[in-house]
XYZ file of N, CA and C in Angstrom:
840
model
N 1.025 -1.190 0.103
C -0.390 0.391 0.134
C 0.456 1.544 0.335
N 0.552 2.189 -0.842
C 0.989 3.813 -0.881
C 1.259 4.564 1.014
N 2.363 4.619 1.088
C 2.294 4.455 2.742
C 2.518 5.834 3.297
N 1.820 6.894 2.224
C 1.280 7.882 2.691
C -0.368 7.669 3.207
N -0.956 7.011 2.000
C -2.102 7.073 2.163
C -1.934 5.726 3.152
N -1.248 4.711 3.577
C -1.849 3.558 4.841
C -1.733 4.833 5.994
N -0.633 5.192 5.902
C -0.583 6.538 7.387
C -1.802 7.269 7.749
N -2.110 8.344 6.851
C -3.689 8.933 6.631
C -4.768 7.873 7.711
N -4.764 6.509 6.605
C -5.499 5.935 7.161
C -5.627 5.175 8.691
N -4.153 5.224 8.974
C -4.069 4.642 10.248
C -4.452 5.834 11.672
N -3.990 7.202 11.107
C -4.307 8.017 11.571
C -5.574 8.396 12.056
N -6.538 7.999 10.997
C -7.769 8.621 11.418
C -8.922 7.164 11.896
N -8.115 6.237 11.560
C -8.304 4.713 12.810
C -8.898 5.729 13.927
N -7.437 6.242 14.700
C -7.180 6.699 15.850
C -7.771 7.682 16.309
N -8.631 8.061 15.396
C -9.332 9.449 15.756
C -10.465 9.772 15.616
N -11.469 8.018 15.417
C -12.288 7.787 15.997
C -12.531 6.892 16.928
N -12.073 6.774 18.222
C -11.810 6.233 19.431
C -12.279 7.956 20.603
N -12.470 8.635 20.102
C -13.595 10.053 20.003
C -15.239 9.028 20.743
N -15.328 8.699 19.990
C -16.792 7.939 20.196
C -16.819 7.064 21.225
N -15.727 6.747 21.609
C -15.755 5.944 23.171
C -15.631 6.618 24.010
N -15.748 7.813 23.978
C -15.535 8.068 25.491
C -17.280 8.066 26.727
N -16.457 8.498 27.967
C -17.317 8.592 28.462
C -18.883 9.073 28.223
N -18.083 10.404 27.483
C -19.170 11.506 27.011
C -20.475 10.880 26.461
N -20.076 10.508 25.831
C -20.163 10.198 24.125
C -21.659 8.574 24.463
N -22.849 9.556 24.420
C -23.849 8.018 24.577
C -23.702 7.039 23.160
N -23.937 5.677 24.163
C -23.549 4.508 23.415
C -24.742 4.113 22.182
N -25.715 4.972 22.561
C -26.778 4.055 21.903
C -26.712 3.833 20.423
N -27.381 3.108 19.392
C -27.258 3.063 18.033
C -27.477 4.577 16.581
N -28.152 4.800 17.399
C -28.751 6.579 17.044
C -27.415 7.875 17.253
N -26.696 7.257 18.481
C -26.258 8.426 18.447
C -24.429 8.280 17.547
N -24.054 6.857 18.052
C -23.499 6.143 17.310
C -22.699 6.498 15.944
N -24.291 6.422 15.568
C -24.035 6.678 13.531
C -23.892 7.685 13.601
N -24.810 8.480 14.181
C -25.099 10.624 14.572
C -23.075 10.762 14.472
N -22.454 9.431 15.185
C -21.090 10.307 15.673
C -20.514 9.868 14.181
N -20.746 8.540 13.758
C -19.639 8.525 12.555
C -20.323 9.636 10.983
N -21.249 9.972 11.446
C -21.155 10.938 10.034
C -21.189 12.445 10.300
N -20.712 12.445 11.985
C -20.009 14.119 11.767
C -18.951 13.299 12.001
N -17.809 13.169 11.844
C -17.003 12.611 11.743
C -15.794 12.486 10.176
N -16.827 12.252 9.182
C -17.122 11.977 8.474
C -17.260 13.059 7.723
N -18.123 13.924 8.176
C -18.349 16.360 7.664
C -16.569 16.925 8.420
N -16.176 16.883 9.442
C -15.477 17.134 10.010
C -13.866 17.048 8.678
N -13.933 15.843 8.452
C -13.200 14.849 7.364
C -13.062 15.655 6.121
N -14.444 15.693 5.917
C -14.041 16.453 4.075
C -14.138 17.945 4.694
N -14.201 18.665 5.274
C -13.748 19.667 5.834
C -12.391 20.064 6.108
N -11.800 19.392 6.983
C -10.692 19.067 6.177
C -9.588 19.143 5.288
N -10.072 17.945 4.412
C -9.260 17.546 2.972
C -9.756 18.388 2.235
N -10.839 19.541 2.290
C -11.236 21.044 1.338
C -10.336 22.008 1.798
N -9.724 21.847 3.133
C -9.221 23.170 3.434
C -7.702 23.150 3.682
N -7.585 21.884 4.221
C -5.962 21.722 4.273
C -5.058 20.879 3.465
N -5.493 19.735 2.454
C -5.011 19.096 0.936
C -5.519 20.353 -0.137
N -6.247 20.896 0.275
C -6.644 21.627 -0.984
C -6.398 23.813 -0.879
N -6.380 24.419 -1.499
C -5.770 25.525 -1.677
C -5.092 26.483 -0.140
N -4.031 25.759 0.003
C -3.209 25.441 0.832
C -1.641 26.438 0.877
N -1.503 27.102 -0.555
C -0.231 27.739 -0.618
C -0.797 29.409 -0.836
N -0.398 30.308 0.661
C -0.965 30.823 1.127
C 0.257 32.354 0.128
N 0.548 31.804 -1.179
C 0.965 32.996 -1.831
C -0.463 32.822 -2.933
N -1.258 31.997 -2.671
C -2.437 31.717 -4.459
C -3.490 31.166 -3.256
N -3.869 32.438 -3.105
C -5.191 31.837 -1.443
C -6.596 32.338 -2.449
N -7.400 31.374 -2.104
C -8.274 31.436 -2.592
C -9.750 31.316 -1.272
N -11.024 31.741 -1.442
C -11.462 32.140 -0.474
C -12.709 30.473 -0.313
N -12.472 30.079 0.507
C -13.419 28.440 0.531
C -14.111 28.361 1.352
N -15.860 27.552 1.579
C -15.852 27.647 2.251
C -15.709 26.502 3.688
N -16.328 27.524 4.780
C -16.112 26.530 6.020
C -17.426 25.716 6.573
N -17.519 25.684 7.484
C -19.079 25.132 8.081
C -20.111 25.291 6.973
N -20.550 24.813 6.088
C -21.255 24.860 4.506
C -22.346 24.432 4.395
N -23.585 23.632 5.273
C -24.906 22.736 4.912
C -25.145 22.549 3.402
N -24.965 22.999 2.394
C -24.917 23.197 1.148
C -23.840 21.797 0.903
N -22.504 21.706 1.260
C -22.025 20.401 1.033
C -21.422 19.206 2.803
N -22.670 19.903 3.509
C -22.746 18.961 4.584
C -21.565 18.492 5.192
N -21.161 19.531 5.231
C -19.732 20.291 6.071
C -20.601 21.011 7.918
N -19.640 20.430 8.415
C -20.176 21.232 10.601
C -18.929 20.872 11.366
N -19.063 21.707 11.631
C -17.844 21.800 12.663
C -18.350 22.058 14.381
N -19.342 22.917 14.538
C -20.022 22.244 16.325
C -20.155 23.774 16.514
N -21.206 23.798 16.806
C -21.915 25.663 17.178
C -21.798 26.076 16.177
N -21.681 26.516 15.639
C -21.603 26.668 13.531
C -23.190 27.598 13.894
N -23.173 28.603 13.574
C -24.647 29.785 13.419
C -25.492 29.307 11.746
N -26.830 28.668 11.737
C -27.239 28.187 10.737
C -28.170 29.692 10.002
N -27.324 30.948 10.744
C -27.545 32.080 9.461
C -26.600 32.707 9.142
N -25.159 31.875 9.070
C -24.018 33.022 8.421
C -23.788 31.982 7.823
N -22.659 32.187 6.605
C -22.510 31.892 5.658
C -20.432 32.135 5.877
N -20.117 31.124 6.190
C -18.299 31.243 6.472
C -18.017 30.824 5.191
N -16.878 31.963 5.080
C -15.544 31.426 4.272
C -14.517 31.866 5.352
N -13.763 31.059 4.456
C -12.160 31.380 4.539
C -10.845 31.408 3.671
N -9.324 31.972 4.412
C -9.022 31.600 3.093
C -7.507 30.951 3.736
N -6.456 30.606 3.671
C -5.451 29.949 3.866
C -4.533 31.108 3.904
N -3.495 32.065 4.676
C -2.994 32.998 4.345
C -1.121 32.786 5.522
N -0.325 33.826 4.756
C 0.696 33.567 5.594
C 0.460 35.102 6.532
N 1.306 35.512 7.418
C 1.852 36.767 7.630
C 3.013 37.184 7.702
N 3.425 36.720 6.562
C 4.744 36.974 5.786
C 4.429 37.717 4.384
N 3.076 37.848 4.381
C 2.474 38.551 3.002
C 1.221 39.294 3.195
N 1.396 39.988 1.913
C 0.199 41.138 1.985
C -0.637 40.607 1.677
N -1.934 41.088 1.279
C -3.399 40.919 0.282
C -3.908 41.577 0.349
N -4.433 41.722 -0.494
C -6.099 42.639 -0.620
C -6.740 42.021 -1.413
N -8.011 42.428 -0.443
C -9.548 41.374 -0.912
C -10.361 42.353 -0.984
N -11.009 42.353 -2.287
C -12.256 43.566 -3.064
C -13.385 42.217 -2.666
N -14.233 42.739 -2.919
C -15.995 42.681 -2.572
C -16.775 43.461 -2.954
N -18.545 42.395 -3.294
C -19.845 43.051 -3.138
C -20.510 42.984 -2.367
N -21.021 43.790 -1.933
C -21.415 44.345 -0.642
C -22.713 43.161 -0.345
N -23.419 43.079 -0.941
C -24.752 41.978 -1.253
C -25.574 43.120 -0.297
N -26.165 42.564 0.435
C -27.446 42.589 0.930
C -27.650 42.380 2.790
N -26.873 41.218 2.985
C -26.529 40.657 4.004
C -26.173 41.769 5.234
N -27.371 41.945 6.369
C -27.203 43.040 7.175
C -25.786 42.915 7.741
N -24.524 41.448 7.840
C -24.151 42.615 8.753
C -22.781 40.957 8.193
N -21.259 41.644 7.854
C -20.835 41.277 7.573
C -18.795 41.144 8.260
N -18.559 40.483 8.435
C -17.506 40.033 9.012
C -15.788 39.733 9.153
N -14.675 40.440 9.272
C -13.768 39.727 8.877
C -12.291 39.826 9.937
N -11.697 38.199 10.102
C -11.022 38.247 11.369
C -9.860 37.485 10.112
N -8.721 37.827 11.085
C -7.005 37.016 10.644
C -7.371 36.303 11.945
N -6.863 34.958 11.520
C -6.783 33.854 12.663
C -5.135 33.124 13.047
N -4.560 32.113 14.147
C -3.961 31.310 14.111
C -4.596 30.210 14.075
N -5.253 29.575 13.329
C -5.669 28.791 12.794
C -4.860 27.485 13.823
N -5.002 26.707 15.074
C -4.165 25.945 15.980
C -4.893 24.322 16.222
N -6.391 24.221 15.124
C -7.166 23.258 15.463
C -6.461 21.514 15.312
N -5.499 22.071 14.985
C -4.882 20.665 14.262
C -3.745 20.429 15.048
N -3.593 21.207 16.212
C -2.474 21.531 17.295
C -3.204 21.036 18.955
N -3.498 22.218 18.893
C -4.115 22.142 20.348
C -5.684 22.922 20.800
N -6.552 22.834 19.350
C -8.114 22.720 19.198
C -8.348 24.159 19.098
N -7.275 25.438 19.407
C -8.173 27.018 19.339
C -7.645 27.948 17.932
N -8.053 28.298 18.113
C -8.182 29.736 17.110
C -8.089 31.253 17.503
N -6.454 31.553 17.336
C -6.320 32.725 17.958
C -6.461 33.759 16.926
N -7.500 35.610 18.359
C -7.367 35.729 17.046
C -6.170 37.432 16.735
N -5.672 37.408 15.692
C -4.629 38.444 15.507
C -5.478 39.274 14.545
N -7.214 39.669 14.462
C -7.433 41.552 13.929
C -8.775 41.174 13.401
N -9.654 41.873 13.780
C -11.095 42.040 12.927
C -11.161 42.739 12.732
N -12.338 43.127 11.267
C -12.428 43.937 10.367
C -14.427 44.205 10.578
N -15.022 45.165 10.751
C -16.415 44.973 10.037
C -16.703 45.700 9.316
N -17.538 45.312 8.474
C -18.659 45.738 7.368
C -18.618 47.692 7.549
N -18.984 47.658 8.314
C -18.880 48.983 9.135
C -17.620 50.228 8.483
N -16.819 49.478 8.709
C -14.976 50.271 8.455
C -14.845 50.327 7.587
N -15.800 49.696 6.307
C -15.449 49.691 5.083
C -15.733 51.400 4.483
N -15.155 51.635 3.122
C -15.683 52.751 1.981
C -16.818 51.602 1.425
N -18.573 51.530 0.660
C -19.067 50.440 -0.511
C -18.894 51.907 -0.650
N -18.711 51.493 -2.004
C -18.969 53.002 -3.226
C -20.817 52.662 -3.990
N -20.829 53.502 -4.579
C -22.389 53.492 -5.013
C -23.048 52.180 -6.065
N -21.542 51.682 -6.323
C -22.093 49.740 -7.268
C -21.815 48.909 -5.721
N -21.545 49.791 -4.631
C -21.242 48.146 -3.685
C -20.257 47.183 -3.542
N -19.419 48.128 -4.183
C -17.744 47.426 -4.173
C -17.253 47.966 -3.229
N -16.191 47.202 -2.772
C -15.026 47.589 -0.949
C -13.718 47.069 -1.646
N -13.512 47.496 -0.821
C -11.283 46.441 -1.093
C -10.672 47.127 0.410
N -10.215 46.593 0.948
C -9.596 46.727 2.598
C -7.894 46.024 1.652
N -7.027 46.437 2.933
C -5.860 45.154 3.289
C -5.523 44.962 4.014
N -5.392 43.247 4.105
C -4.446 42.357 5.144
C -2.676 42.368 5.363
N -2.575 42.468 6.242
C -1.060 43.180 6.632
C -0.727 42.683 8.008
N 0.333 42.565 8.363
C 0.900 43.119 9.229
C 1.327 44.438 9.819
N 2.078 44.903 8.720
C 2.451 46.006 8.586
C 1.044 47.061 7.941
N 0.297 48.316 8.702
C -0.286 49.412 8.597
C -0.857 49.806 6.976
N -1.403 49.789 5.985
C -0.876 50.797 4.968
C -1.027 52.108 5.076
N -0.592 52.781 4.252
C -0.662 54.390 4.274
C -1.914 54.761 4.102
N -3.003 54.270 3.659
C -4.148 54.179 3.440
C -5.319 53.212 3.261
N -5.952 53.239 3.326
C -7.330 52.799 3.194
C -7.643 51.973 4.449
N -8.493 51.039 4.312
C -9.152 50.161 5.435
C -8.161 48.764 5.541
N -7.708 48.520 6.415
C -6.828 47.328 7.203
C -7.165 46.489 8.207
N -6.846 44.968 8.082
C -7.036 43.952 8.741
C -5.924 43.430 9.051
N -5.835 43.980 9.923
C -3.950 43.797 11.478
C -4.115 41.831 11.083
N -2.388 41.858 10.441
C -2.261 40.648 10.266
C -1.435 39.802 11.725
N -0.663 39.264 11.998
C 0.646 39.054 13.338
C 1.262 38.204 12.497
N 2.632 37.926 12.600
C 3.593 36.840 11.839
C 3.371 35.547 11.730
N 1.797 35.511 12.687
C 1.884 33.811 12.797
C 0.605 33.971 12.140
N 0.200 35.072 11.497
C -0.998 34.819 11.229
C -1.719 33.967 10.317
N -2.146 32.833 9.582
C -2.548 31.677 8.793
C -3.557 31.180 8.210
N -4.507 32.729 8.401
C -5.698 32.014 8.296
C -6.828 33.338 8.249
N -7.672 33.875 7.376
C -8.217 34.955 7.018
C -10.455 34.282 6.905
N -10.664 34.743 8.057
C -12.142 33.958 8.379
C -12.983 35.108 8.109
N -14.528 34.616 7.680
C -15.678 35.556 7.060
C -16.639 35.127 7.698
N -18.053 35.854 8.081
C -19.348 35.516 8.458
C -19.814 36.646 8.035
N -21.051 35.982 6.834
C -21.844 36.808 6.779
C -23.519 36.064 7.645
N -23.881 37.535 7.817
C -25.020 36.859 8.672
C -26.267 37.024 8.164
N -26.923 36.421 8.349
C -28.477 36.418 7.458
C -29.241 37.072 8.171
N -30.074 37.523 8.146
C -31.372 38.003 8.880
C -32.708 37.195 7.552
N -32.469 37.408 6.658
C -33.818 36.776 6.170
C -33.140 35.968 4.536
N -32.682 34.814 5.082
C -31.910 34.325 4.701
C -32.563 34.225 2.170
N -33.543 33.376 2.499
C -35.122 33.839 1.198
C -34.344 34.936 0.606
N -34.169 35.677 0.950
C -34.545 37.050 0.131
C -32.991 38.444 -0.186
N -32.472 37.083 0.777
C -30.921 38.834 1.179
C -29.879 37.552 -0.201
N -28.713 38.844 -0.257
C -28.149 38.333 -1.700
C -26.736 38.299 -0.635
N -25.997 37.135 -1.194
C -24.639 37.485 0.245
C -23.425 38.194 -0.379
N -22.205 39.434 0.568
C -20.942 39.158 -0.628
C -20.627 38.143 -1.686
N -19.608 39.213 -2.080
C -18.750 38.111 -3.310
C -17.394 38.202 -2.540
N -16.051 37.907 -2.992
C -15.287 38.161 -1.895
C -14.093 37.267 -2.942
N -13.074 37.984 -2.877
C -12.211 37.092 -4.038
C -10.368 37.982 -3.399
N -9.658 36.685 -3.231
C -8.603 37.535 -2.616
C -6.871 37.330 -3.295
N -6.089 38.297 -3.060
C -4.775 38.088 -3.942
C -4.201 38.653 -3.187
N -2.650 38.073 -3.317
C -1.319 38.014 -2.487
C -0.680 38.754 -3.062
N -0.595 39.864 -2.682
C 0.492 40.976 -3.499
C 2.257 41.091 -3.505
N 2.395 40.218 -2.810
C 3.991 40.450 -2.678
C 4.626 38.595 -2.592
N 4.009 37.777 -4.601
C 3.936 36.155 -3.718
C 5.738 36.120 -3.911
N 6.443 34.884 -3.696
C 7.377 35.079 -3.848
C 7.728 33.236 -4.435
N 9.073 32.383 -4.792
C 9.221 32.112 -4.967
C 8.832 31.504 -6.327
N 9.516 29.784 -6.208
C 8.820 29.180 -7.708
C 8.253 28.165 -7.038
N 6.337 27.941 -8.396
C 5.785 26.815 -8.398
C 6.701 25.502 -7.561
N 6.209 24.992 -6.721
C 6.928 23.698 -6.837
C 5.608 22.285 -6.674
N 6.002 21.655 -7.724
C 4.750 20.298 -7.931
C 4.867 19.504 -6.825
N 3.673 18.977 -6.742
C 2.900 18.312 -5.232
C 3.875 16.700 -4.950
N 4.706 16.943 -4.195
C 5.491 15.739 -3.644
C 4.936 14.857 -2.743
N 4.921 13.847 -3.054
C 4.532 12.702 -1.514
C 4.608 13.196 -0.162
N 5.392 13.613 0.057
C 6.045 14.344 1.109
C 4.859 15.865 1.988
N 4.733 16.051 0.940
C 4.054 17.279 0.854
C 1.950 16.978 0.593
N 1.573 16.084 0.275
C 0.554 15.553 0.215
C 0.369 14.831 1.521
N 1.541 14.471 2.056
C 1.685 13.621 3.784
C 1.397 14.536 4.724
N 2.162 15.139 4.229
C 1.590 16.720 5.527
C 0.415 17.531 5.291
N 0.125 17.587 4.554
C -1.279 18.047 4.238
C -2.807 16.652 4.585
N -2.281 15.806 4.531
C -3.325 14.758 4.869
C -3.119 14.812 6.717
N -1.677 15.442 7.020
C -1.370 14.834 8.812
C -2.513 16.019 9.567
N -2.162 17.215 8.350
C -2.882 18.348 8.881
C -4.433 18.391 9.137
N -5.225 17.487 7.827
C -7.034 17.659 7.312
C -7.336 16.508 8.500
N -6.427 15.154 9.483
C -7.027 14.502 10.195
C -6.348 14.854 11.925
N -5.744 16.027 11.424
C -5.184 16.124 13.159
C -6.957 18.018 12.848
N -6.856 18.473 12.131
C -8.253 19.478 12.077
C -9.749 17.867 12.180
N -9.468 17.261 11.964
C -10.472 16.060 12.598
C -10.491 15.980 13.920
N -9.692 15.866 14.751
C -9.014 15.486 15.821
C -9.764 16.247 17.127
N -8.659 18.103 16.466
C -8.954 18.473 17.504
C -10.053 19.506 17.398
N -10.713 19.066 16.412
C -12.371 20.165 16.331
C -13.090 18.619 17.477
N -13.112 17.712 16.834
C -14.032 16.481 17.523
C -13.738 16.639 19.274
N -12.876 16.629 19.516
C -12.157 17.185 20.834
C -12.148 18.122 22.067
N -12.222 19.426 20.838
C -13.047 19.911 21.422
C -14.508 20.483 22.134
N -15.351 20.323 20.456
C -16.530 20.147 21.321
C -16.999 18.889 22.378
N -16.273 17.680 22.121
C -16.371 16.982 23.284
C -16.347 17.768 24.278
N -15.314 18.267 24.949
C -14.657 18.630 26.133
C -15.922 20.288 26.513
N -16.082 20.665 25.516
C -17.596 21.725 25.907
C -18.776 21.125 26.476
N -19.057 20.319 25.547
C -19.863 19.299 26.149
C -19.414 18.493 27.688
N -18.968 18.230 28.404
C -18.218 17.764 29.145
C -18.356 18.530 30.389
N -17.775 20.126 30.090
C -17.835 21.296 30.674
C -18.834 21.097 30.659
N -20.213 22.094 30.089
C -21.740 22.499 30.370
C -22.614 21.114 31.134
N -21.985 19.961 30.574
C -22.902 18.667 31.036
C -23.604 19.112 32.775
N -22.764 19.377 33.900
C -22.554 19.059 35.026
C -23.739 21.067 35.257
N -24.754 21.231 34.295
C -25.403 22.918 34.399
C -26.384 22.100 33.352
N -26.846 21.141 33.253
C -27.753 20.713 32.156
C -29.184 21.229 32.316
N -29.640 22.034 31.569
C -30.877 22.636 31.106
C -30.620 23.917 31.790
N -28.882 24.630 31.552
C -28.678 25.529 32.058
C -28.157 26.105 31.414
N -28.232 27.787 30.697
C -27.246 28.541 30.053
C -26.658 29.632 30.715
N -25.540 29.538 30.330
C -24.284 30.218 31.038
C -24.014 31.011 30.465
N -23.453 32.567 30.633
C -21.938 33.015 30.404
C -20.578 32.240 30.719
N -20.176 31.359 29.869
C -18.982 30.880 30.328
C -17.532 31.911 30.615
N -18.038 33.396 30.150
C -16.974 34.191 30.013
C -16.291 34.006 28.186
N -16.311 35.267 27.121
C -16.304 35.327 26.268
C -14.724 35.433 25.463
N -13.457 34.883 26.438
C -12.444 34.887 26.130
C -12.389 33.033 25.804
N -13.516 32.647 26.625
C -13.488 30.701 25.766
C -13.524 30.705 24.511
N -14.824 30.485 23.806
C -15.037 31.120 22.763
C -14.600 32.137 21.666
N -13.963 32.581 22.188
C -13.141 33.710 21.016
C -11.456 32.933 20.829
N -10.865 32.389 21.683
C -9.885 31.356 21.767
C -10.357 30.533 20.504
N -11.670 29.890 20.653
C -12.011 28.752 19.870
C -12.210 29.296 18.563
N -11.900 30.239 18.371
C -12.855 31.319 16.614
C -13.833 32.023 16.970
N -14.512 32.297 17.890
C -15.411 33.138 17.766
C -15.134 34.482 17.351
N -16.650 35.532 16.732
C -16.552 36.746 16.554
C -16.441 37.473 17.677
N -15.668 38.424 17.769
C -15.761 39.431 19.344
C -16.807 40.643 18.622
N -18.066 40.473 17.555
C -19.310 41.446 17.837
C -20.630 40.065 17.923
N -20.102 38.816 18.558
C -20.920 38.216 18.522
C -21.166 37.684 20.891
N -21.874 37.754 21.514
C -21.580 37.596 22.515
C -22.041 35.960 22.979
N -21.735 34.730 23.238
C -21.836 33.511 23.143
C -22.492 33.313 24.618
N -23.804 32.663 24.255
C -24.104 31.682 25.829
C -23.878 30.331 25.010
N -23.927 29.522 25.922
C -24.188 27.701 26.195
C -25.057 27.203 27.126
N -24.947 25.905 26.982
C -25.460 25.357 27.717
C -25.688 23.815 27.583
N -26.112 22.885 28.420
C -26.070 21.886 28.076
C -27.336 21.038 28.104
N -28.701 20.608 27.199
C -29.695 20.237 27.171
C -30.245 18.137 27.295
N -30.711 18.184 28.260
C -31.559 16.959 28.470
C -32.633 16.367 28.664
N -33.907 15.951 28.135
C -35.363 15.622 27.475
C -35.592 14.085 27.787
N -36.477 14.023 28.241
C -37.067 13.054 28.241
C -38.540 13.066 27.074
N -38.936 12.451 26.741
C -39.456 12.853 25.309
C -40.635 13.090 25.675
N -41.386 12.986 26.918
C -42.807 14.266 27.082
C -42.569 15.630 27.738
N -40.972 15.989 27.462
C -40.239 17.380 27.839
C -39.659 18.512 26.699
N -39.975 19.610 27.031
C -39.553 20.635 25.920
C -39.004 21.634 27.406
N -37.820 22.396 26.380
C -36.922 23.135 26.949
C -37.543 24.430 26.809
N -38.235 25.755 27.032
C -38.560 26.878 27.137
C -38.272 27.372 27.588
N -37.072 28.808 26.574
C -35.952 29.491 27.519
C -36.438 31.066 26.420
N -36.348 31.884 27.375
C -37.452 32.592 27.654
C -36.232 34.137 27.596
N -36.861 34.957 26.934
C -35.503 36.472 26.886
C -35.762 37.167 26.604
N -35.527 38.324 27.024
C -35.882 40.378 26.811
C -34.706 39.694 24.944
N -35.453 40.410 24.076
C -34.779 40.859 22.778
C -33.557 42.116 22.873
N -32.406 41.744 22.930
C -31.468 42.666 22.762
C -31.150 43.444 22.005
N -30.712 45.198 22.666
C -30.611 45.693 21.098
C -29.101 45.437 20.558
N -29.620 44.677 19.627
C -28.161 44.710 19.064
C -28.486 44.749 16.724
N -27.537 44.452 16.496
C -27.678 44.390 14.956
C -28.059 43.191 14.043
N -28.075 41.786 14.788
C -29.118 40.724 14.353
C -29.356 40.298 15.441
N -29.892 38.719 15.719
C -30.808 38.954 16.761
C -29.502 37.286 17.213
N -31.251 36.920 18.260
C -30.768 35.847 19.237
C -31.053 34.487 17.844
N -29.560 33.873 18.033
C -29.651 32.648 16.887
C -28.957 31.073 18.229
N -29.741 30.445 17.870
C -29.891 28.874 18.685
C -29.443 27.715 17.703
N -28.592 27.402 17.785
C -28.126 26.170 17.577
C -27.713 25.415 17.923
N -26.967 23.958 17.588
C -26.581 22.450 18.686
C -25.659 22.138 18.327
N -24.689 21.588 18.823
C -23.303 20.519 18.253
C -23.270 19.425 18.994
């Protein structure tokens, strides 16, 4: 067997042990859904770690995407998520058209899900901070050093990801923004794919599956002692996992009998968007 593929399969087999954890229900339905969840994480991992990996020639791809059956955990059903692999050693120009969604946010991150399940913030930019022309067009620079003029998304030297959230209020009637990204100072020569390189990409994709699965498993473990309660666990906890600083996060663990329902009542806050309920 090809050694690269053999290692990939062995690594993936090890990740599946997460379904044996004591906190994971062992009934047939939950176990089947668990396998499907891991397959969706793998789809996400290969799309974003095997493809679109060269920071000199980045491209926005889908992150969690219901049309592609990819899900991470606690993703917002009213969000359209996009991402591009980048590097803090380069400068980038992002050009877009505004669309009609009420909220778009951009963030630079250090994606470490394949290492320790974190995604640290290194910069953020709000659509309201951008000048949008009469045709709905806007642009900004993403770089470590602030440009002389124009809008700027800060990068850190170790930034490796630009993430985008477009938030719907009326998905049926709203149009999302269209985005492109260009590296302004690419260097080096194109290098054909090698067994070593594809092996590294596959290893990272399995690391993504492992990191994400274990992150949300630990969230469940943390929330479970407070069953059917909702807490502000501290926003840094969620920001360090890749959260958007414009969002205030509440989470809880629920457990209900077949004849029970959990009714959640709250005042509607004065904010740009609305209350979103999701599950993972």
